[in-house]
């Protein structure tokens, strides 16, 4: 082609680009100024109005001004008083915050060392709410009134615990069966095959219905805020919605949500999603898990996904899907009852016969195959193999509370952990030295915090975890700003506790190197790492987690939106979002 031809071609290209730019500007100008009556895109305007409304809601549990707030029980009470006056808060969970058991000398009160309980109990106290849970204690029936209620905490009652009774057959099929042999392995990447039985599903559905009946019975009016907790109650939000259409239902899924292909394994995948979409708001620990849920809905149900606004419309109802990273109480109330760190160290070392110069590494959790307990043993074995000078210089204390012990996968894990601990003790131990101490028994929260304060290192090596509050509890317990946290990259807490030593639990060599780094870390570096982690846990405590959800609920209620696609009965002067769109455009 001649030079003249090339010049003509460039002129044409530039002219074409110029005309396209002019057309784009004109289109934008035209869209902004076209009268509503002249537009045939009423649905688009309504959709845009909905998006504008939804953008006002907090994303990921944070807002621009949230960092300026000191989150405390008083903050929650103020939100309820100012934004949700006279609103009843109902919490629903499988596990109860207080368990009564019979003993030879009377009735013993047990406060379970549970992440869910430690997160929700201070919130329910602050809200003076009602907590509905399965009453599984051997003396639970003897401590309730004629309506199956008991005021808690003992000695200083601030809320009501309403117990629901299940038969042994119901518990086996609903809890151990469908929830923990089906949904639990489905949602965790731990390479344990989920087991689904039609009989378990039928009981799971019936138990969810029983809890729905209890929620309705406990509701003092038609407009409570119901906080549904975890995978035990995937069907409950829809069941409540059918009977209390004006309720604000917030469901929090405490475990990971799998990708859509893995989720499609579940035979009742449509029913579970439809049940959860009865919620006004569904919360997850991380945005990644929220995205997985949205993808599962998109792949499984006929729905409209508003990705920019984190909302799903299905069956005439809109549900917000947000990430709210859960946390713990700050400051932890029981810390005031514990002695100084040095005294805790002395107590724990005396209890287990540990010399003062031995480094103490701890792990604290339920005995569960998702927690990576055998992987810690492998890392310790690798450390001793690569650096034999540390034999005799470090002890690993694993607190592993028995859990679901009748299930084969948990029995196998228990046996594997015992065998591994015995092998390490035989290989590296001596007359006065055992490198591994395995405590397969329940500990109170106070005992756990004492161990945290005594430890040099805390290992949280989950193979897959929603958040993992052990990591945050360890940080909160260390007001001396000492200690090192080894944290799995597959735990949600690794997105927040960035100063921890982040590890891949499947890589024993990497973990052994991180363990060596922790063992040799100077007090100054420990302080430099611990201080910002403590600030993060302080600023993003459990009250902020709950407050973020309650503020979102308040905004829904103020606009007369509950999730059922209709305005509530007393939403005076509230223009529907679709009507507001047309009015604003006219």
Coordinates of C-alpha atoms in Angstrom, one line a residue:
X1 CA 0.0 0.0 0.0
X2 CA 1.3 3.5 -0.9
X3 CA 2.0 6.1 1.8
X4 CA -1.1 8.1 0.6
X5 CA -3.2 5.0 1.2
X6 CA -1.9 4.5 4.6
X7 CA -2.5 8.1 5.6
X8 CA -6.1 7.8 4.3
X9 CA -6.6 4.6 6.4
X10 CA -5.4 6.3 9.6
X11 CA -7.7 9.3 8.9
X12 CA -10.7 6.9 8.6
X13 CA -9.7 5.0 11.8
X14 CA -9.4 8.2 13.8
X15 CA -12.6 9.6 12.4
X16 CA -14.4 6.3 13.3
X17 CA -13.1 6.5 16.9
X18 CA -14.1 10.1 17.2
X19 CA -17.7 9.4 16.0
X20 CA -17.9 6.5 18.5
X21 CA -16.9 8.7 21.4
X22 CA -19.4 11.4 20.4
X23 CA -22.2 8.7 20.2
X24 CA -21.2 7.4 23.7
X25 CA -21.3 10.9 25.2
X26 CA -24.7 11.6 23.6
X27 CA -26.1 8.2 24.8
X28 CA -25.1 9.0 28.4
X29 CA -26.5 12.5 28.2
X30 CA -29.7 11.2 26.7
X31 CA -30.1 8.5 29.4
X32 CA -29.6 11.1 32.2
X33 CA -32.2 13.5 30.9
X34 CA -34.9 11.4 29.2
X35 CA -38.3 11.9 31.0
X36 CA -39.7 8.8 32.8
X37 CA -42.9 9.0 30.7
X38 CA -40.9 8.8 27.5
X39 CA -38.9 5.8 28.7
X40 CA -40.1 2.3 28.0
X41 CA -37.6 0.8 30.4
X42 CA -39.6 1.0 33.6
X43 CA -38.2 -2.2 34.9
X44 CA -34.7 -1.0 34.3
X45 CA -35.4 2.1 36.4
X46 CA -36.9 0.0 39.1
X47 CA -33.8 -2.2 39.1
X48 CA -31.6 0.8 39.2
X49 CA -33.5 2.1 42.2
X50 CA -33.1 -1.2 44.0
X51 CA -29.4 -1.1 43.3
X52 CA -29.2 2.4 44.7
X53 CA -30.9 1.3 47.8
X54 CA -28.8 -1.8 48.3
X55 CA -25.5 0.1 47.8
X56 CA -26.3 1.9 51.1
X57 CA -25.8 -1.3 52.9
X58 CA -22.5 -2.2 54.4
X59 CA -20.3 -4.6 52.4
X60 CA -18.1 -7.1 54.1
X61 CA -19.3 -5.9 57.5
X62 CA -17.6 -2.6 57.2
X63 CA -18.7 1.0 56.5
X64 CA -16.9 4.3 56.1
X65 CA -17.6 5.4 59.6
X66 CA -17.4 2.1 61.4
X67 CA -13.8 2.5 62.3
X68 CA -14.8 5.7 64.3
X69 CA -17.1 3.7 66.6
X70 CA -16.0 2.0 69.8
X71 CA -18.0 -1.3 69.6
X72 CA -19.3 -2.5 72.9
X73 CA -22.4 -3.9 74.6
X74 CA -23.6 -0.3 75.0
X75 CA -23.2 0.3 71.3
X76 CA -25.5 -2.6 70.6
X77 CA -28.0 -1.4 73.1
X78 CA -27.9 2.1 71.5
X79 CA -28.5 0.6 68.0
X80 CA -31.5 -1.3 69.4
X81 CA -32.9 1.7 71.2
X82 CA -32.4 4.2 68.4
X83 CA -32.8 2.2 65.3
X84 CA -34.8 -0.9 66.4
X85 CA -36.9 0.3 69.3
X86 CA -38.9 -2.3 71.1
X87 CA -37.6 -5.0 68.7
X88 CA -37.3 -8.5 70.1
X89 CA -34.0 -10.3 69.2
X90 CA -34.2 -14.1 68.9
X91 CA -31.1 -16.2 68.5
X92 CA -31.4 -19.8 67.2
X93 CA -28.6 -22.3 67.4
X94 CA -28.1 -26.0 67.9
X95 CA -25.7 -25.6 70.8
X96 CA -26.9 -23.9 74.0
X97 CA -24.7 -21.4 75.9
X98 CA -25.4 -23.1 79.3
X99 CA -25.7 -26.8 79.9
X100 CA -26.9 -28.5 83.1
X101 CA -25.7 -32.0 83.8
X102 CA -26.4 -34.3 86.7
X103 CA -23.5 -35.3 89.0
X104 CA -23.4 -37.4 92.2
X105 CA -23.4 -34.3 94.3
X106 CA -26.1 -32.4 92.4
X107 CA -26.3 -30.5 89.2
X108 CA -23.3 -29.1 87.4
X109 CA -23.4 -26.0 85.2
X110 CA -21.2 -26.3 82.1
X111 CA -20.3 -23.3 79.8
X112 CA -19.1 -25.0 76.6
X113 CA -15.8 -23.7 75.1
X114 CA -17.4 -23.1 71.7
X115 CA -16.5 -20.4 69.2
X116 CA -20.2 -19.9 68.3
X117 CA -21.2 -19.6 72.0
X118 CA -18.3 -17.2 72.8
X119 CA -19.4 -15.0 69.9
X120 CA -23.1 -15.0 70.5
X121 CA -23.4 -15.1 74.3
X122 CA -22.3 -11.5 74.9
X123 CA -24.5 -10.2 72.1
X124 CA -27.6 -11.9 73.5
X125 CA -26.8 -10.5 76.9
X126 CA -26.4 -7.0 75.5
X127 CA -29.7 -7.3 73.6
X128 CA -31.7 -9.0 76.5
X129 CA -32.9 -11.4 73.8
X130 CA -34.2 -15.0 73.7
X131 CA -31.8 -17.8 72.8
X132 CA -33.5 -21.0 71.4
X133 CA -31.3 -24.1 71.4
X134 CA -31.3 -27.9 71.8
X135 CA -31.4 -28.9 75.4
X136 CA -29.0 -31.8 75.5
X137 CA -27.7 -31.7 79.1
X138 CA -28.7 -34.5 81.4
X139 CA -30.2 -32.1 83.9
X140 CA -31.6 -29.5 81.4
X141 CA -35.2 -30.6 81.9
X142 CA -34.9 -30.2 85.6
X143 CA -33.8 -26.6 85.5
X144 CA -36.4 -25.0 83.2
X145 CA -39.9 -23.6 84.0
X146 CA -43.2 -24.9 82.7
X147 CA -42.5 -23.2 79.4
X148 CA -39.0 -24.8 79.0
X149 CA -37.3 -21.5 79.7
X150 CA -34.5 -20.6 82.1
X151 CA -33.1 -17.2 82.8
X152 CA -29.3 -16.9 82.2
X153 CA -26.5 -16.3 83.1
X154 CA -26.9 -17.8 86.5
X155 CA -26.6 -15.2 89.3
X156 CA -27.0 -12.3 86.9
X157 CA -29.8 -13.1 84.5
X158 CA -30.0 -10.9 81.4
X159 CA -31.7 -13.0 78.7
X160 CA -33.9 -16.1 78.3
X161 CA -32.7 -19.5 77.2
X162 CA -35.5 -21.5 75.6
X163 CA -34.7 -25.2 75.2
X164 CA -36.0 -27.5 72.5
X165 CA -36.2 -31.2 73.2
X166 CA -35.2 -33.8 70.7
X167 CA -35.5 -37.6 70.9
X168 CA -32.3 -39.7 70.5
X169 CA -33.5 -40.7 67.1
X170 CA -34.0 -37.1 66.0
X171 CA -30.6 -36.1 67.3
X172 CA -28.8 -39.0 65.6
X173 CA -30.4 -38.3 62.2
X174 CA -30.6 -34.5 62.2
X175 CA -27.3 -33.6 63.9
X176 CA -24.9 -36.5 63.6
X177 CA -26.5 -37.7 60.3
X178 CA -27.4 -35.0 57.8
X179 CA -25.7 -32.1 59.4
X180 CA -22.4 -33.7 60.3
X181 CA -22.0 -36.6 57.9
X182 CA -23.6 -34.7 55.1
X183 CA -23.3 -30.9 55.2
X184 CA -20.1 -30.7 57.2
X185 CA -17.8 -32.6 54.9
X186 CA -19.6 -31.2 51.9
X187 CA -18.6 -27.6 52.9
X188 CA -15.0 -28.4 54.0
X189 CA -12.1 -29.3 51.8
X190 CA -10.8 -32.0 54.0
X191 CA -11.2 -34.9 51.5
X192 CA -13.9 -36.7 53.6
X193 CA -16.8 -38.0 51.5
X194 CA -20.2 -36.6 52.5
X195 CA -22.9 -39.2 53.3
X196 CA -26.5 -38.4 52.4
X197 CA -29.4 -40.5 53.5
X198 CA -33.0 -39.8 52.7
X199 CA -34.0 -40.8 56.2
X200 CA -31.6 -38.3 57.7
X201 CA -33.0 -35.6 55.4
X202 CA -36.5 -36.2 56.5
X203 CA -35.6 -35.9 60.2
X204 CA -33.5 -32.8 59.5
X205 CA -36.5 -31.2 57.9
X206 CA -38.8 -32.2 60.8
X207 CA -36.3 -30.8 63.4
X208 CA -36.1 -27.5 61.5
X209 CA -39.9 -27.4 61.5
X210 CA -39.9 -28.0 65.3
X211 CA -37.5 -25.1 65.8
X212 CA -39.6 -22.9 63.5
X213 CA -42.6 -23.7 65.7
X214 CA -40.6 -22.6 68.8
X215 CA -39.5 -19.3 67.1
X216 CA -43.1 -18.5 66.4
X217 CA -44.2 -19.4 69.9
X218 CA -41.5 -17.2 71.4
X219 CA -42.0 -14.2 69.2
X220 CA -43.8 -11.5 71.1
X221 CA -45.1 -9.8 67.9
X222 CA -45.0 -10.3 64.1
X223 CA -41.8 -8.3 63.6
X224 CA -38.9 -9.8 65.6
X225 CA -35.3 -10.0 64.4
X226 CA -34.3 -13.7 64.2
X227 CA -30.6 -14.6 64.1
X228 CA -30.4 -18.1 62.7
X229 CA -27.0 -19.8 63.2
X230 CA -25.2 -22.3 61.0
X231 CA -25.7 -25.3 58.8
X232 CA -28.0 -27.1 61.3
X233 CA -30.9 -24.9 60.2
X234 CA -30.7 -24.4 56.4
X235 CA -34.4 -24.8 56.0
X236 CA -35.4 -22.7 59.0
X237 CA -35.4 -19.2 57.4
X238 CA -38.1 -20.1 54.8
X239 CA -40.2 -21.9 57.5
X240 CA -40.1 -18.8 59.7
X241 CA -40.8 -16.5 56.7
X242 CA -44.0 -18.4 55.8
X243 CA -45.4 -17.7 59.3
X244 CA -43.8 -14.4 60.2
X245 CA -43.5 -12.6 56.9
X246 CA -42.6 -9.2 58.5
X247 CA -39.7 -10.7 60.5
X248 CA -36.1 -9.7 59.7
X249 CA -34.3 -13.0 59.4
X250 CA -30.5 -12.9 59.5
X251 CA -28.8 -16.2 58.8
X252 CA -25.1 -16.6 59.5
X253 CA -23.3 -19.6 58.0
X254 CA -20.4 -20.2 60.3
X255 CA -18.6 -22.7 58.1
X256 CA -17.2 -22.4 54.5
X257 CA -19.6 -22.5 51.5
X258 CA -18.2 -24.8 48.8
X259 CA -17.9 -23.9 45.1
X260 CA -21.0 -24.6 43.0
X261 CA -19.7 -27.8 41.5
X262 CA -19.0 -29.4 44.9
X263 CA -22.3 -28.1 46.2
X264 CA -24.2 -29.8 43.4
X265 CA -23.3 -33.2 45.0
X266 CA -26.1 -32.6 47.6
X267 CA -29.3 -34.4 46.5
X268 CA -31.4 -31.6 48.2
X269 CA -29.4 -28.7 46.9
X270 CA -32.5 -26.8 45.6
X271 CA -34.4 -27.2 48.9
X272 CA -31.4 -26.0 51.0
X273 CA -30.9 -22.9 48.8
X274 CA -34.6 -22.0 48.8
X275 CA -34.6 -22.4 52.6
X276 CA -31.7 -20.1 53.1
X277 CA -33.2 -17.5 50.7
X278 CA -36.1 -17.1 53.1
X279 CA -33.6 -14.9 54.9
X280 CA -33.5 -11.1 54.7
X281 CA -29.7 -11.3 55.0
X282 CA -27.3 -14.2 54.7
X283 CA -23.9 -13.7 56.2
X284 CA -20.5 -15.5 55.7
X285 CA -17.1 -15.0 57.2
X286 CA -15.4 -14.1 53.9
X287 CA -16.4 -12.6 50.6
X288 CA -15.0 -15.7 48.9
X289 CA -17.6 -17.9 50.7
X290 CA -20.4 -15.4 49.9
X291 CA -19.4 -15.5 46.2
X292 CA -19.5 -19.3 46.3
X293 CA -23.0 -19.2 47.7
X294 CA -24.1 -16.7 45.0
X295 CA -22.6 -18.9 42.3
X296 CA -24.4 -22.0 43.7
X297 CA -27.8 -20.1 43.5
X298 CA -27.0 -18.9 40.0
X299 CA -26.2 -22.4 38.8
X300 CA -29.1 -24.2 40.7
X301 CA -32.1 -21.9 40.9
X302 CA -34.0 -19.5 38.6
X303 CA -33.0 -16.2 40.1
X304 CA -31.7 -12.7 39.4
X305 CA -28.2 -12.0 40.7
X306 CA -27.3 -8.4 41.5
X307 CA -23.6 -9.0 41.9
X308 CA -22.6 -5.3 42.4
X309 CA -25.0 -5.0 45.2
X310 CA -24.6 -8.5 46.8
X311 CA -28.3 -9.3 46.4
X312 CA -30.3 -12.3 45.1
X313 CA -33.9 -12.1 43.9
X314 CA -35.8 -15.4 43.9
X315 CA -39.5 -16.1 44.1
X316 CA -40.5 -12.5 44.5
X317 CA -38.1 -12.0 47.4
X318 CA -34.7 -10.2 47.7
X319 CA -32.0 -11.5 50.0
X320 CA -28.7 -9.6 50.7
X321 CA -25.6 -11.8 50.8
X322 CA -22.8 -10.2 52.7
X323 CA -19.5 -11.0 54.4
X324 CA -19.4 -10.2 58.1
X325 CA -16.2 -11.5 59.7
X326 CA -17.0 -12.9 63.1
X327 CA -14.9 -12.1 66.1
X328 CA -14.8 -12.4 69.9
X329 CA -15.7 -10.3 72.9
X330 CA -13.3 -7.5 73.7
X331 CA -12.1 -7.2 76.3
X332 CA -12.7 -10.8 77.2
X333 CA -14.7 -10.7 80.5
X334 CA -12.9 -13.8 82.0
X335 CA -9.5 -12.2 81.6
X336 CA -10.2 -10.1 84.6
X337 CA -10.5 -13.3 86.6
X338 CA -7.1 -14.7 85.5
X339 CA -3.7 -13.9 87.0
X340 CA -0.8 -12.3 85.2
X341 CA 0.9 -14.1 82.4
X342 CA 3.9 -15.2 84.5
X343 CA 1.6 -16.9 87.0
X344 CA -0.4 -18.6 84.3
X345 CA 2.9 -19.9 82.9
X346 CA 3.9 -21.2 86.3
X347 CA 0.6 -22.9 86.9
X348 CA 0.5 -24.7 83.5
X349 CA 4.1 -25.8 83.7
X350 CA 3.6 -27.1 87.2
X351 CA 0.4 -29.0 86.1
X352 CA 2.2 -30.8 83.3
X353 CA 5.6 -31.1 84.8
X354 CA 7.4 -28.8 82.3
X355 CA 10.8 -27.3 83.0
X356 CA 10.9 -23.5 82.9
X357 CA 13.2 -23.4 79.9
X358 CA 11.1 -25.6 77.6
X359 CA 9.2 -23.8 74.9
X360 CA 5.5 -24.5 75.0
X361 CA 3.5 -24.8 71.8
X362 CA -0.2 -25.3 72.1
X363 CA -3.2 -26.2 69.9
X364 CA -6.8 -25.8 71.2
X365 CA -9.9 -27.1 69.4
X366 CA -12.5 -29.8 69.0
X367 CA -11.1 -33.2 67.8
X368 CA -12.2 -32.6 64.2
X369 CA -10.6 -33.8 60.9
X370 CA -10.8 -30.2 59.5
X371 CA -8.5 -28.8 62.2
X372 CA -5.2 -30.3 60.9
X373 CA -4.1 -31.9 64.2
X374 CA -2.1 -34.8 62.7
X375 CA -0.5 -32.2 60.4
X376 CA 0.9 -30.4 63.5
X377 CA 2.4 -33.7 64.6
X378 CA 4.0 -34.1 61.2
X379 CA 5.5 -30.6 61.4
X380 CA 6.9 -31.3 64.9
X381 CA 8.4 -34.6 63.6
X382 CA 9.9 -32.7 60.7
X383 CA 11.4 -30.1 63.0
X384 CA 13.1 -32.7 65.2
X385 CA 14.4 -34.5 62.0
X386 CA 15.8 -31.3 60.5
X387 CA 16.9 -29.6 63.7
X388 CA 17.6 -32.4 66.3
X389 CA 19.0 -29.8 68.7
X390 CA 15.4 -28.9 69.5
X391 CA 14.6 -32.3 70.9
X392 CA 14.0 -31.8 74.6
X393 CA 13.6 -28.1 74.2
X394 CA 10.0 -27.8 73.0
X395 CA 6.7 -29.5 74.1
X396 CA 3.5 -29.5 72.0
X397 CA 0.3 -29.5 74.2
X398 CA -2.8 -30.3 72.2
X399 CA -6.2 -29.8 73.8
X400 CA -8.7 -31.7 71.7
X401 CA -12.2 -31.8 73.1
X402 CA -14.0 -35.0 72.1
X403 CA -16.5 -34.3 69.3
X404 CA -19.0 -36.5 67.4
X405 CA -17.2 -39.6 68.7
X406 CA -19.8 -42.0 67.4
X407 CA -19.1 -41.1 63.8
X408 CA -16.5 -43.4 62.0
X409 CA -14.5 -40.5 60.6
X410 CA -14.0 -39.0 64.2
X411 CA -13.2 -42.4 65.7
X412 CA -10.5 -42.8 63.1
X413 CA -9.1 -39.4 63.7
X414 CA -9.0 -40.0 67.5
X415 CA -7.1 -43.3 67.0
X416 CA -4.7 -41.6 64.5
X417 CA -3.9 -38.8 66.9
X418 CA -3.3 -41.1 69.8
X419 CA -1.0 -43.3 67.6
X420 CA 0.9 -40.4 66.3
X421 CA 1.4 -38.9 69.7
X422 CA 2.7 -42.2 71.1
X423 CA 5.1 -42.7 68.2
X424 CA 6.6 -39.2 68.7
X425 CA 6.9 -39.7 72.4
X426 CA 8.6 -43.1 71.9
X427 CA 11.0 -41.8 69.2
X428 CA 12.0 -38.5 70.8
X429 CA 11.0 -38.7 74.4
X430 CA 12.9 -39.7 77.5
X431 CA 12.5 -40.5 81.2
X432 CA 11.5 -37.0 82.0
X433 CA 10.5 -35.7 78.6
X434 CA 7.5 -36.2 76.3
X435 CA 7.4 -33.9 73.3
X436 CA 3.6 -34.3 72.8
X437 CA 0.9 -34.0 75.5
X438 CA -2.6 -34.9 74.1
X439 CA -5.5 -33.9 76.2
X440 CA -8.7 -35.4 74.7
X441 CA -11.0 -33.9 77.2
X442 CA -13.2 -30.8 77.6
X443 CA -11.8 -27.6 79.2
X444 CA -13.6 -24.6 80.5
X445 CA -13.1 -21.3 78.7
X446 CA -11.1 -20.0 81.7
X447 CA -8.8 -23.0 81.5
X448 CA -8.3 -22.5 77.8
X449 CA -7.4 -18.8 78.3
X450 CA -4.9 -19.8 81.0
X451 CA -3.2 -22.1 78.5
X452 CA -3.1 -19.3 75.9
X453 CA -1.4 -17.0 78.3
X454 CA 1.2 -19.7 79.2
X455 CA 2.1 -20.6 75.6
X456 CA 5.1 -19.4 73.6
X457 CA 3.4 -20.5 70.3
X458 CA -0.2 -21.2 69.3
X459 CA -0.8 -23.4 66.2
X460 CA -4.0 -23.0 64.2
X461 CA -3.5 -25.2 61.2
X462 CA -7.0 -25.8 59.9
X463 CA -7.3 -27.6 56.6
X464 CA -10.3 -25.5 55.9
X465 CA -12.1 -23.1 58.3
X466 CA -14.8 -20.4 58.1
X467 CA -13.0 -18.0 60.5
X468 CA -11.5 -19.9 63.5
X469 CA -11.9 -17.9 66.7
X470 CA -9.1 -19.8 68.5
X471 CA -6.6 -17.5 66.7
X472 CA -8.4 -14.4 67.9
X473 CA -8.8 -15.7 71.4
X474 CA -5.0 -16.4 71.6
X475 CA -4.3 -12.8 70.5
X476 CA -6.9 -11.4 72.9
X477 CA -5.4 -13.4 75.8
X478 CA -1.9 -12.0 75.3
X479 CA -2.0 -8.6 76.9
X480 CA 1.7 -9.0 77.5
X481 CA 2.1 -8.6 73.7
X482 CA 4.2 -11.8 73.6
X483 CA 3.7 -15.2 71.9
X484 CA 3.6 -16.3 68.3
X485 CA 0.6 -17.3 66.2
X486 CA 1.0 -19.9 63.4
X487 CA -2.1 -19.6 61.3
X488 CA -3.3 -21.6 58.3
X489 CA -3.9 -19.8 55.1
X490 CA -7.1 -21.8 54.7
X491 CA -8.7 -20.2 57.8
X492 CA -10.7 -17.1 57.4
X493 CA -8.8 -15.4 60.2
X494 CA -5.7 -15.3 58.0
X495 CA -7.4 -12.5 56.0
X496 CA -7.3 -10.4 59.1
X497 CA -4.4 -11.5 61.3
X498 CA -1.8 -10.6 58.8
X499 CA 1.1 -10.4 61.2
X500 CA 0.7 -14.1 62.1
X501 CA 3.1 -16.7 60.5
X502 CA 0.9 -17.8 57.7
X503 CA 1.4 -21.5 56.8
X504 CA 0.1 -24.2 54.4
X505 CA -0.9 -27.1 56.7
X506 CA -0.4 -29.6 53.9
X507 CA 3.3 -28.7 53.7
X508 CA 5.1 -30.2 56.7
X509 CA 8.5 -28.8 55.8
X510 CA 7.1 -25.3 55.5
X511 CA 5.4 -25.6 58.9
X512 CA 8.6 -26.9 60.5
X513 CA 10.4 -23.9 59.2
X514 CA 7.7 -21.6 60.5
X515 CA 7.8 -23.4 63.8
X516 CA 11.6 -22.8 64.0
X517 CA 11.0 -19.1 63.2
X518 CA 8.5 -18.9 66.0
X519 CA 10.8 -20.7 68.5
X520 CA 13.7 -18.3 67.8
X521 CA 11.7 -15.1 67.4
X522 CA 12.9 -12.2 69.6
X523 CA 10.5 -10.6 72.2
X524 CA 10.7 -7.3 70.2
X525 CA 9.5 -9.0 67.0
X526 CA 6.8 -10.8 68.9
X527 CA 5.6 -7.5 70.2
X528 CA 5.7 -5.9 66.7
X529 CA 3.5 -8.7 65.4
X530 CA 1.2 -9.1 68.3
X531 CA 0.3 -5.4 68.8
X532 CA -1.4 -4.8 65.4
X533 CA -3.2 -8.1 65.7
X534 CA -4.6 -7.1 69.1
X535 CA -5.7 -3.8 67.7
X536 CA -7.5 -5.5 64.9
X537 CA -9.3 -7.9 67.2
X538 CA -10.2 -4.9 69.5
X539 CA -11.6 -2.8 66.7
X540 CA -13.3 -5.6 64.9
X541 CA -14.8 -7.4 67.9
X542 CA -17.9 -9.4 68.2
X543 CA -20.0 -6.3 68.9
X544 CA -19.0 -4.8 65.6
X545 CA -19.9 -8.1 63.9
X546 CA -23.4 -8.1 65.4
X547 CA -23.8 -4.4 65.1
X548 CA -23.1 -4.5 61.4
X549 CA -25.9 -7.0 60.9
X550 CA -28.3 -5.2 63.2
X551 CA -27.6 -1.9 61.4
X552 CA -28.4 -3.6 58.0
X553 CA -31.6 -5.0 59.6
X554 CA -32.5 -1.5 60.8
X555 CA -32.1 0.0 57.4
X556 CA -34.3 -2.8 55.9
X557 CA -36.9 -2.1 58.5
X558 CA -36.9 1.7 58.1
X559 CA -37.6 1.2 54.4
X560 CA -40.3 -1.3 55.2
X561 CA -38.4 -4.1 53.6
X562 CA -38.2 -7.5 55.3
X563 CA -37.1 -9.7 52.5
X564 CA -40.5 -10.9 51.3
X565 CA -40.6 -8.2 48.6
X566 CA -43.4 -6.2 50.3
X567 CA -43.6 -3.3 52.6
X568 CA -44.4 -4.0 56.2
X569 CA -47.7 -3.0 57.6
X570 CA -46.6 0.1 59.6
X571 CA -44.1 1.5 57.1
X572 CA -45.9 4.9 56.9
X573 CA -44.6 7.4 54.4
X574 CA -42.3 4.8 52.8
X575 CA -42.5 4.9 49.1
X576 CA -41.7 1.5 47.4
X577 CA -38.4 1.5 45.7
X578 CA -40.1 1.1 42.4
X579 CA -42.5 4.0 43.0
X580 CA -39.6 6.1 44.2
X581 CA -37.7 5.4 41.0
X582 CA -40.5 6.7 38.9
X583 CA -41.2 9.7 41.1
X584 CA -37.5 10.6 41.1
X585 CA -37.3 10.4 37.3
X586 CA -40.4 12.5 36.7

